[in-house]
Coordinates of C-alpha atoms and ligand atoms in Angstrom, one line a residue:
M512 CA 9.1 9.2 27.4
L513 CA 6.4 6.6 27.1
T514 CA 6.9 3.4 25.6
I515 CA 4.8 2.9 22.3
Y516 CA 2.7 0.0 24.4
E517 CA 2.0 2.8 26.9
K518 CA 1.6 5.6 24.6
L519 CA -1.2 3.7 22.9
G520 CA -2.3 2.3 25.9
Q521 CA -3.5 5.9 26.8
K522 CA -5.1 6.6 23.5
V523 CA -7.0 3.2 23.2
D524 CA -8.7 4.3 26.3
V525 CA -9.8 7.9 24.6
W526 CA -10.4 6.3 21.7
R527 CA -12.7 3.8 23.0
A528 CA -14.7 6.4 25.5
E529 CA -15.0 8.9 22.2
G530 CA -16.1 5.7 20.0
A531 CA -18.9 4.9 22.9
A532 CA -19.8 8.4 23.5
L533 CA -20.6 9.2 19.3
L534 CA -22.9 5.7 19.1
K535 CA -24.6 6.5 22.2
D536 CA -25.6 10.1 21.1
H537 CA -25.8 9.8 17.3
G538 CA -25.8 5.6 16.4
N539 CA -29.0 6.3 14.4
F540 CA -27.4 9.5 12.6
K541 CA -27.5 8.9 8.6
V542 CA -23.9 9.1 6.9
S543 CA -24.9 7.9 3.3
D544 CA -27.6 6.4 1.1
V545 CA -26.6 3.6 -1.5
T546 CA -28.0 3.4 -4.9
V547 CA -28.6 0.0 -7.0
A548 CA -26.0 1.6 -9.3
Q549 CA -23.7 1.5 -6.5
M550 CA -24.5 -1.7 -5.8
Y551 CA -23.7 -2.6 -8.9
G552 CA -20.4 -0.7 -9.5
G553 CA -17.9 -1.8 -6.7
M554 CA -20.0 0.0 -3.6
R555 CA -18.2 3.3 -5.0
G556 CA -18.7 6.3 -3.1
I557 CA -20.6 4.4 -0.3
I558 CA -19.6 6.4 2.9
S559 CA -19.5 3.1 5.0
L560 CA -16.0 2.6 6.8
V561 CA -14.3 3.8 10.0
C562 CA -10.3 4.8 9.0
D563 CA -8.2 6.8 11.4
T564 CA -4.7 6.3 10.2
S565 CA -5.6 8.1 6.7
E566 CA -8.3 9.7 4.8
V567 CA -8.0 10.5 0.8
P568 CA -10.6 13.4 0.0
N569 CA -10.9 13.6 -4.2
D570 CA -9.9 16.8 -4.5
K571 CA -6.8 16.7 -2.0
G572 CA -5.1 13.0 -2.0
L573 CA -3.5 11.4 0.8
I574 CA -3.8 12.8 4.2
I575 CA -2.1 10.7 7.5
R576 CA -3.7 11.4 10.3
G577 CA -4.5 14.6 9.3
I578 CA -1.1 15.6 7.7
P579 CA -1.0 16.5 3.9
L580 CA 1.4 13.7 2.0
K581 CA 3.6 16.8 0.6
E582 CA 4.5 17.8 4.4
L583 CA 5.5 14.1 5.1
T584 CA 8.0 13.1 2.5
Q585 CA 10.9 13.8 4.1
K586 CA 9.7 11.5 6.8
S587 CA 11.0 7.8 7.3
P588 CA 8.2 4.5 7.0
E589 CA 9.1 4.0 11.1
E590 CA 8.2 7.9 11.5
I591 CA 4.9 7.2 9.4
F592 CA 4.0 3.8 10.6
Y593 CA 4.5 5.6 14.5
L594 CA 1.9 8.4 12.7
M595 CA -0.7 6.3 11.6
L596 CA -0.7 4.0 15.0
T597 CA -1.1 6.8 17.3
G598 CA -1.9 10.0 15.7
D599 CA 1.2 11.8 16.5
L600 CA 5.0 12.2 14.9
P601 CA 7.2 10.5 17.4
T602 CA 9.8 12.6 19.1
E603 CA 13.4 11.6 18.8
E604 CA 13.6 9.2 21.9
E605 CA 9.9 7.5 21.0
L606 CA 11.3 6.9 17.4
V607 CA 14.0 5.1 18.8
E608 CA 12.3 2.8 21.3
F609 CA 9.6 2.4 18.6
S610 CA 12.2 0.9 16.2
S611 CA 14.0 -1.0 18.5
H612 CA 10.8 -3.0 18.5
I613 CA 11.3 -3.4 14.6
K614 CA 14.9 -4.3 14.7
K615 CA 14.9 -6.5 17.1
N616 CA 12.6 -9.1 14.9
K617 CA 15.0 -8.8 11.8
E618 CA 16.2 -12.3 11.4
V619 CA 14.0 -14.3 8.7
P620 CA 13.5 -18.1 10.0
G621 CA 15.3 -20.6 8.0
Y622 CA 11.8 -22.6 7.7
V623 CA 10.7 -19.4 5.1
W624 CA 13.3 -19.8 2.9
D625 CA 12.8 -23.0 2.5
V626 CA 9.5 -22.8 1.3
L627 CA 10.3 -20.2 -0.9
R628 CA 13.1 -22.4 -2.3
A629 CA 10.7 -25.1 -3.1
L630 CA 8.4 -23.0 -5.3
P631 CA 8.2 -23.4 -9.0
P632 CA 11.0 -20.9 -10.7
D633 CA 8.3 -18.9 -12.3
T634 CA 6.0 -18.2 -9.1
H635 CA 5.4 -14.6 -8.9
P636 CA 7.0 -12.4 -6.5
M637 CA 3.9 -11.7 -4.8
V638 CA 3.0 -14.8 -4.5
M639 CA 6.5 -15.6 -2.7
L640 CA 6.0 -12.7 -0.6
N641 CA 2.4 -13.6 0.3
T642 CA 3.4 -17.2 0.7
A643 CA 6.4 -16.2 3.2
I644 CA 3.8 -14.1 4.9
L645 CA 1.4 -16.8 5.2
V646 CA 3.9 -19.4 6.8
M647 CA 4.8 -17.2 9.6
Q648 CA 1.7 -17.5 10.6
R649 CA 2.5 -20.5 13.1
E650 CA 4.8 -17.7 14.8
S651 CA 1.4 -15.2 15.7
E652 CA 1.4 -14.0 19.3
F653 CA -2.0 -12.9 18.7
A654 CA -3.4 -16.3 17.7
K655 CA -1.3 -18.0 20.5
H656 CA -2.7 -15.5 23.1
Y657 CA -6.4 -16.5 22.0
N658 CA -6.0 -19.9 22.4
E659 CA -4.8 -19.4 25.7
G660 CA -7.6 -16.9 26.5
M661 CA -6.5 -13.1 26.0
K662 CA -9.1 -10.7 27.1
K663 CA -10.6 -8.5 24.2
N664 CA -9.6 -5.4 25.5
D665 CA -5.6 -7.0 25.0
Y666 CA -6.6 -7.8 21.0
W667 CA -4.8 -4.6 20.0
K668 CA -1.8 -5.4 21.9
Y669 CA -1.0 -8.8 20.1
T670 CA -1.8 -7.3 17.2
L671 CA 0.8 -4.8 17.7
E672 CA 3.4 -7.6 18.8
D673 CA 2.5 -9.3 15.2
S674 CA 3.0 -6.2 13.6
F675 CA 6.6 -5.9 15.0
N676 CA 7.6 -9.1 14.2
L677 CA 6.3 -9.1 10.4
I678 CA 7.4 -5.5 9.7
G679 CA 10.8 -6.3 11.1
R680 CA 11.2 -9.6 9.1
L681 CA 9.6 -8.0 5.7
P682 CA 12.5 -6.0 4.4
G683 CA 14.6 -9.2 4.7
I684 CA 12.1 -11.2 3.0
A685 CA 11.5 -8.7 0.2
A686 CA 15.0 -8.4 -1.0
G687 CA 15.1 -12.3 -0.2
I688 CA 13.2 -12.6 -3.0
Y689 CA 14.6 -10.3 -5.2
R690 CA 17.9 -12.1 -5.1
M691 CA 16.3 -15.4 -5.1
H692 CA 14.1 -15.0 -7.9
F693 CA 16.5 -13.1 -10.0
N694 CA 19.5 -14.7 -9.4
K695 CA 21.2 -12.0 -7.7
G696 CA 23.6 -14.5 -5.4
E697 CA 23.7 -15.5 -1.9
L698 CA 21.0 -13.7 0.6
I699 CA 22.5 -10.8 2.5
P700 CA 22.0 -11.1 6.1
P701 CA 20.4 -7.5 7.9
V702 CA 22.7 -5.6 10.1
A703 CA 20.9 -5.2 13.3
D704 CA 21.2 -1.3 13.8
M705 CA 20.1 -0.5 10.4
D706 CA 16.9 1.5 9.9
F707 CA 14.3 0.4 7.6
T708 CA 14.9 1.8 4.3
G709 CA 19.0 1.7 4.9
D710 CA 18.7 -2.2 5.5
Y711 CA 16.6 -3.1 2.8
V712 CA 18.7 -1.3 0.7
H713 CA 21.5 -3.5 1.6
M714 CA 19.8 -6.8 1.7
L715 CA 18.9 -6.2 -1.8
G716 CA 22.5 -5.4 -2.5
M717 CA 22.2 -1.8 -3.5
E718 CA 24.3 -0.2 -1.7
D719 CA 26.4 1.0 -3.8
A720 CA 23.5 2.2 -6.2
P721 CA 24.1 5.5 -8.2
N722 CA 23.4 8.9 -5.9
G723 CA 19.4 9.2 -4.5
F724 CA 19.0 5.4 -4.4
Y725 CA 18.3 5.1 -0.6
E726 CA 16.1 8.3 -1.1
L727 CA 14.2 6.7 -3.2
M728 CA 13.6 3.6 -1.4
K729 CA 12.5 5.9 2.1
L730 CA 10.1 7.9 -0.6
F731 CA 8.7 4.6 -2.4
L732 CA 8.1 3.2 1.5
V733 CA 6.8 6.6 2.6
L734 CA 4.2 7.3 -0.2
H735 CA 2.8 3.8 -0.3
S736 CA 2.4 3.0 2.9
D737 CA -1.6 4.0 3.2
H738 CA -4.6 5.1 1.5
E739 CA -7.7 5.1 3.5
A740 CA -9.6 1.7 4.2
G741 CA -11.9 1.4 1.0
N742 CA -9.1 0.1 -1.7
V743 CA -8.8 -3.5 -2.2
S744 CA -6.0 -4.6 0.0
A745 CA -7.0 -2.4 2.9
M746 CA -10.3 -3.7 2.9
T747 CA -9.5 -7.3 2.5
T748 CA -7.6 -7.0 5.3
I749 CA -10.2 -5.1 7.6
V750 CA -12.8 -7.8 6.8
V751 CA -10.2 -11.1 6.9
N752 CA -9.0 -9.6 10.4
S753 CA -12.0 -8.6 11.6
A754 CA -13.0 -12.3 11.6
L755 CA -10.2 -12.3 14.5
S756 CA -7.6 -14.1 11.7
D757 CA -4.3 -12.7 12.9
L758 CA -2.5 -10.1 11.4
Y759 CA -0.5 -13.1 9.0
Y760 CA -3.5 -14.2 7.8
S761 CA -5.3 -10.6 7.1
V762 CA -1.9 -9.0 5.9
S763 CA -1.3 -11.9 3.4
A764 CA -5.0 -12.0 1.9
G765 CA -5.0 -8.2 1.3
L766 CA -2.0 -8.3 -0.5
N767 CA -3.2 -11.1 -2.8
G768 CA -5.5 -8.2 -3.8
L769 CA -2.5 -5.5 -4.2
A770 CA -1.1 -8.1 -6.8
G771 CA -4.3 -7.4 -9.2
P772 CA -3.3 -5.1 -12.2
L773 CA -6.0 -2.8 -11.4
H774 CA -4.5 -2.2 -8.0
G775 CA -0.6 -2.5 -7.0
L776 CA 0.1 -4.7 -10.0
A777 CA -0.3 -1.2 -12.3
N778 CA 3.1 -0.8 -11.3
Q779 CA 4.4 -3.3 -13.1
E780 CA 2.0 -2.8 -16.3
C781 CA 2.6 0.8 -16.3
I782 CA 6.5 0.7 -16.4
K783 CA 5.9 -2.2 -19.0
W784 CA 3.4 0.1 -20.7
I785 CA 6.6 2.9 -20.8
V786 CA 9.5 1.0 -21.6
D787 CA 7.6 -1.0 -24.6
T788 CA 6.7 2.8 -26.1
V789 CA 10.5 3.4 -25.6
D790 CA 11.5 0.3 -27.6
R791 CA 8.8 1.0 -30.0
F792 CA 9.8 4.0 -30.8
N793 CA 13.7 3.8 -29.8
G794 CA 14.3 6.6 -27.6
T795 CA 12.0 9.1 -26.1
P796 CA 9.1 9.2 -28.2
T797 CA 7.3 12.3 -29.3
K798 CA 3.9 13.6 -28.0
E799 CA 2.4 12.2 -31.2
Q800 CA 4.0 9.0 -31.0
I801 CA 2.6 8.6 -27.8
T802 CA -1.0 9.6 -28.8
D803 CA -0.9 6.9 -31.2
Y804 CA 0.2 4.5 -28.9
V805 CA -2.0 5.3 -26.4
T806 CA -5.1 4.9 -28.9
E807 CA -3.7 1.4 -29.9
T808 CA -3.9 0.5 -26.5
L809 CA -7.5 1.7 -25.6
K810 CA -8.9 0.6 -29.2
S811 CA -7.2 -3.0 -27.6
G812 CA -9.8 -2.6 -25.0
K813 CA -6.8 -2.4 -22.2
V814 CA -6.9 0.2 -19.8
I815 CA -3.6 3.0 -19.9
P816 CA -2.1 1.9 -16.7
G817 CA -1.1 4.6 -14.2
Y818 CA -3.9 6.7 -14.8
G819 CA -7.2 7.1 -13.2
H820 CA -8.7 6.1 -9.6
A821 CA -11.3 5.2 -8.2
V822 CA -11.4 8.2 -5.6
L823 CA -9.4 10.8 -6.9
R824 CA -9.9 13.0 -9.3
I825 CA -6.5 15.0 -9.6
V826 CA -2.9 14.5 -10.1
D827 CA -2.4 12.2 -7.4
P828 CA 0.2 14.1 -5.0
R829 CA 1.8 10.8 -4.8
F830 CA 2.9 11.1 -8.5
D831 CA 3.7 14.6 -8.2
A832 CA 6.4 13.5 -5.2
F833 CA 7.7 10.8 -7.6
L834 CA 8.0 13.5 -10.5
D835 CA 9.7 16.2 -8.8
F836 CA 12.3 13.1 -7.3
G837 CA 12.9 12.5 -10.8
K838 CA 13.3 15.8 -12.2
K839 CA 16.2 16.2 -9.4
Y840 CA 17.9 12.8 -9.6
C841 CA 17.2 11.7 -13.4
S842 CA 15.9 14.2 -15.5
E843 CA 17.7 13.1 -18.7
N844 CA 16.9 9.4 -18.4
P845 CA 14.7 8.2 -21.8
I846 CA 12.3 5.9 -19.4
F847 CA 11.9 9.0 -17.1
Q848 CA 11.6 11.6 -19.9
T849 CA 8.4 9.2 -21.7
V850 CA 6.8 9.5 -18.0
V851 CA 6.6 13.3 -18.4
Q852 CA 6.0 13.5 -21.9
T853 CA 3.2 10.9 -21.3
F854 CA 1.9 13.1 -18.2
E855 CA 1.4 15.9 -20.9
V856 CA -0.2 13.3 -23.4
V857 CA -2.7 11.0 -21.7
P858 CA -4.7 13.2 -19.1
E859 CA -6.0 15.1 -22.5
I860 CA -7.1 12.0 -24.1
L861 CA -8.4 10.4 -21.5
K862 CA -10.4 14.1 -20.4
H863 CA -12.2 13.3 -23.8
I864 CA -13.7 10.1 -23.1
E865 CA -16.7 10.4 -21.3
K866 CA -17.1 7.2 -19.1
I867 CA -13.6 8.2 -17.4
K868 CA -14.2 9.8 -14.4
D869 CA -10.5 10.4 -13.3
P870 CA -8.3 11.3 -16.5
W871 CA -5.0 11.9 -14.4
P872 CA -2.0 10.1 -13.1
N873 CA -2.1 7.6 -10.1
V874 CA 1.2 7.0 -8.1
D875 CA 1.9 3.9 -10.5
A876 CA 2.5 6.2 -13.3
G877 CA 5.9 7.3 -12.1
S878 CA 7.3 5.2 -9.5
G879 CA 8.8 2.4 -11.8
A880 CA 10.7 4.9 -14.3
L881 CA 12.7 5.9 -11.0
L882 CA 13.1 2.1 -9.9
Y883 CA 13.9 1.2 -13.4
H884 CA 16.7 4.2 -13.8
Y885 CA 18.2 2.8 -10.6
G886 CA 18.9 -0.8 -12.1
I887 CA 15.9 -2.9 -10.7
K888 CA 14.6 -4.0 -14.2
E889 CA 12.7 -7.0 -12.9
L890 CA 9.3 -5.4 -13.3
S891 CA 7.2 -8.3 -11.7
Y892 CA 9.4 -7.3 -8.4
Y893 CA 7.9 -3.9 -8.5
T894 CA 4.8 -4.7 -6.6
V895 CA 6.2 -6.2 -3.9
I896 CA 8.0 -3.0 -2.9
F897 CA 4.3 -1.6 -2.9
A898 CA 3.8 -3.9 -0.7
L899 CA 6.6 -4.1 1.4
S900 CA 5.2 -0.1 2.0
R901 CA 1.2 -0.8 2.2
V902 CA 2.4 -3.5 5.1
L903 CA 2.7 -0.7 7.0
G904 CA -0.7 0.5 6.5
L905 CA -2.5 -2.6 6.7
S906 CA -0.8 -3.0 10.0
A907 CA -1.6 0.3 11.8
Q908 CA -5.5 -0.1 10.3
A909 CA -5.7 -3.6 12.0
V910 CA -4.1 -2.5 15.4
V911 CA -6.4 0.4 15.5
N912 CA -8.9 -1.5 14.9
R913 CA -8.6 -3.8 17.7
A914 CA -8.1 -1.1 19.9
K915 CA -11.6 0.2 18.7
L916 CA -13.0 -3.2 19.8
K917 CA -14.3 -3.0 16.3
P918 CA -16.7 -6.2 15.2
I919 CA -16.6 -8.8 12.9
T920 CA -17.7 -7.2 9.5
R921 CA -20.9 -8.5 7.6
P922 CA -22.8 -6.0 5.4
K923 CA -26.0 -7.7 4.0
S924 CA -26.3 -9.0 0.5
V925 CA -29.8 -9.1 -1.5
P926 CA -30.3 -10.8 -4.9
Y927 CA -31.5 -9.1 -8.1
S928 CA -35.1 -10.0 -7.5
W929 CA -35.2 -8.4 -4.2
I930 CA -33.9 -5.0 -6.2
V931 CA -36.4 -5.4 -8.9
D932 CA -39.5 -6.0 -6.3
K933 CA -38.1 -3.1 -3.9
V934 CA -38.2 -0.6 -7.1
K935 CA -41.7 -1.8 -7.9
S936 CA -42.8 -1.7 -4.2
S937 CA -42.1 2.5 -4.3
T938 CA -43.1 3.1 -7.6
Ligands
AMX94 N1 -7.7 3.8 -19.1 C1 -8.8 3.3 -19.8 N2 -9.8 3.3 -19.2 C2 -10.0 3.6 -18.0 C3 -9.2 4.0 -17.2 C4 -8.0 4.3 -18.1 N3 -6.8 4.7 -17.4 N4 -9.2 4.6 -16.1 C5 -10.7 4.1 -16.0 N5 -11.1 3.3 -17.0 C6 -12.5 2.8 -17.6 C7 -13.0 1.8 -16.9 O1 -12.1 0.5 -17.2 C8 -14.3 1.8 -16.9 O2 -14.7 1.3 -18.2 P1 -15.6 0.4 -18.4 O3 -17.0 0.9 -17.8 O4 -15.8 -0.1 -19.8 O5 -15.6 -1.1 -17.0 C9 -14.8 3.5 -17.2 O6 -13.5 3.7 -17.5 C10 -15.2 4.0 -15.7 O7 -14.4 3.7 -14.9 P2 -13.8 5.0 -13.5 O8 -15.2 5.0 -12.8 O9 -13.4 6.0 -14.0 O10 -12.7 3.9 -12.6 P3 -13.1 3.0 -11.6 O11 -13.4 3.5 -10.2 O12 -14.2 2.1 -12.1 O13 -11.6 2.5 -11.8 C11 -9.1 2.7 -11.6 C12 -10.6 2.9 -11.2 C13 -7.9 2.7 -11.1 C14 -9.7 0.8 -11.7 C15 -9.2 2.3 -13.3 O14 -8.9 4.0 -13.7 C16 -8.1 1.8 -14.3 O15 -8.1 0.5 -14.4 N6 -7.0 2.3 -14.2 C17 -5.8 1.8 -14.6 C18 -5.3 1.3 -14.0 C19 -4.5 1.6 -13.1 O16 -3.5 2.8 -12.9 N7 -4.9 1.2 -11.1 C20 -3.9 1.6 -9.9 C21 -5.0 2.6 -9.3 C22 -4.4 3.2 -7.9 C23 -3.7 1.5 -7.2 O17 -4.7 1.2 -6.8 N8 -2.7 1.1 -7.5

């Protein structure tokens, strides 16, 4: 059996040779054009990034290294991380060796807790998470070896090492934030040999949660792990990382983007909207009541959280996976029932609003109701769990980019007058 460093080492040589051949033979091949509307419209649809860890065709949803998500929902976060890094699912032996790198880094240094305790009590949990990640930058192996003159060829190895250190500690940090911020009692130390999901559940203090909580967290951590490279958090991580900033700087930057309500914070916004609906109508609302509330929300100028997507044009398969889970474990719960009812109502309304390109639910439309069912009712915490999962993809993308010797990101910008002149001169 090859260790993860040996296995990736072999792949890296192949990837570099393939990339070099592609550039030599087809470097001038044109893959996309850019319109003025795209420049002014958030670069939507411009094919301009290479991402091997996952892809999101608009009519299929998430595919990780060629495997559709629905074939991966029973896997563990460790297996998905391995798959994203190498392109292969691990054998049992490989998984044990791989997981040992994550397990040996579980202890969170005391200074991280000191910094978190010093933050004002109304600090958002996402700020706590990103601060914790950033203060650990002093431990970056990449930064240390860079300062010692490491060779470019080895950048990926120390990025991988940073990812193991970061990912090993994150369940403890995320669980600690939950306990600290929401007064859940003392911090709970990790258990050396527990898996990523199990130890997180343990450190949350939720080992006695009702049947299915471990399965929910495992599914949650798999479903949110990656979504190609063009979304706000992934692209931000890539851009920052491309300056040879290490993983701590890059991931912390990317997660600041995840904290936006149009991106990862949508899960917090969505459950807030669902709970408000249930409160307002004293239980699971009727379809007519949901219709009224949707209309009111739209009239007030707000979006319906959990619906729509910049890329997808179908029901997000991640939403489908959560829906299946809910039907199995909590079909009687009024919050979950409201999610189901909302799904039956909202797309029909959004379909008739011309400007909305995707009326279907995304990942955030269903996840919160399940967390709520199991007793995690602190809504501002939801994006932290999303982040705990997404760090797997952000890290895998960074390692692969380093392996492929990706240069600094630096697209060209132009002023408005340049576009006007260009349009004039061509007509
Ligand atoms: N409710 C109301 N209006 C919506 C809408 C929704 N759910 N989805 C899109 N629209 C509106 C947009 O705000 C935009 O209006 P504007 O032109 O007046 O600004 C118009 O429809 C066109 O948008 P679009 O091209 O269909 O989508 P987009 O690519 O610009 O944005 C997204 C995509 C996700 C930001 C948007 O659908 C949205 O705001 N959804 C609600 C928030 C949400 O669920 N975000 C989570 C996404 C998944 C994730 O990252 N976790």
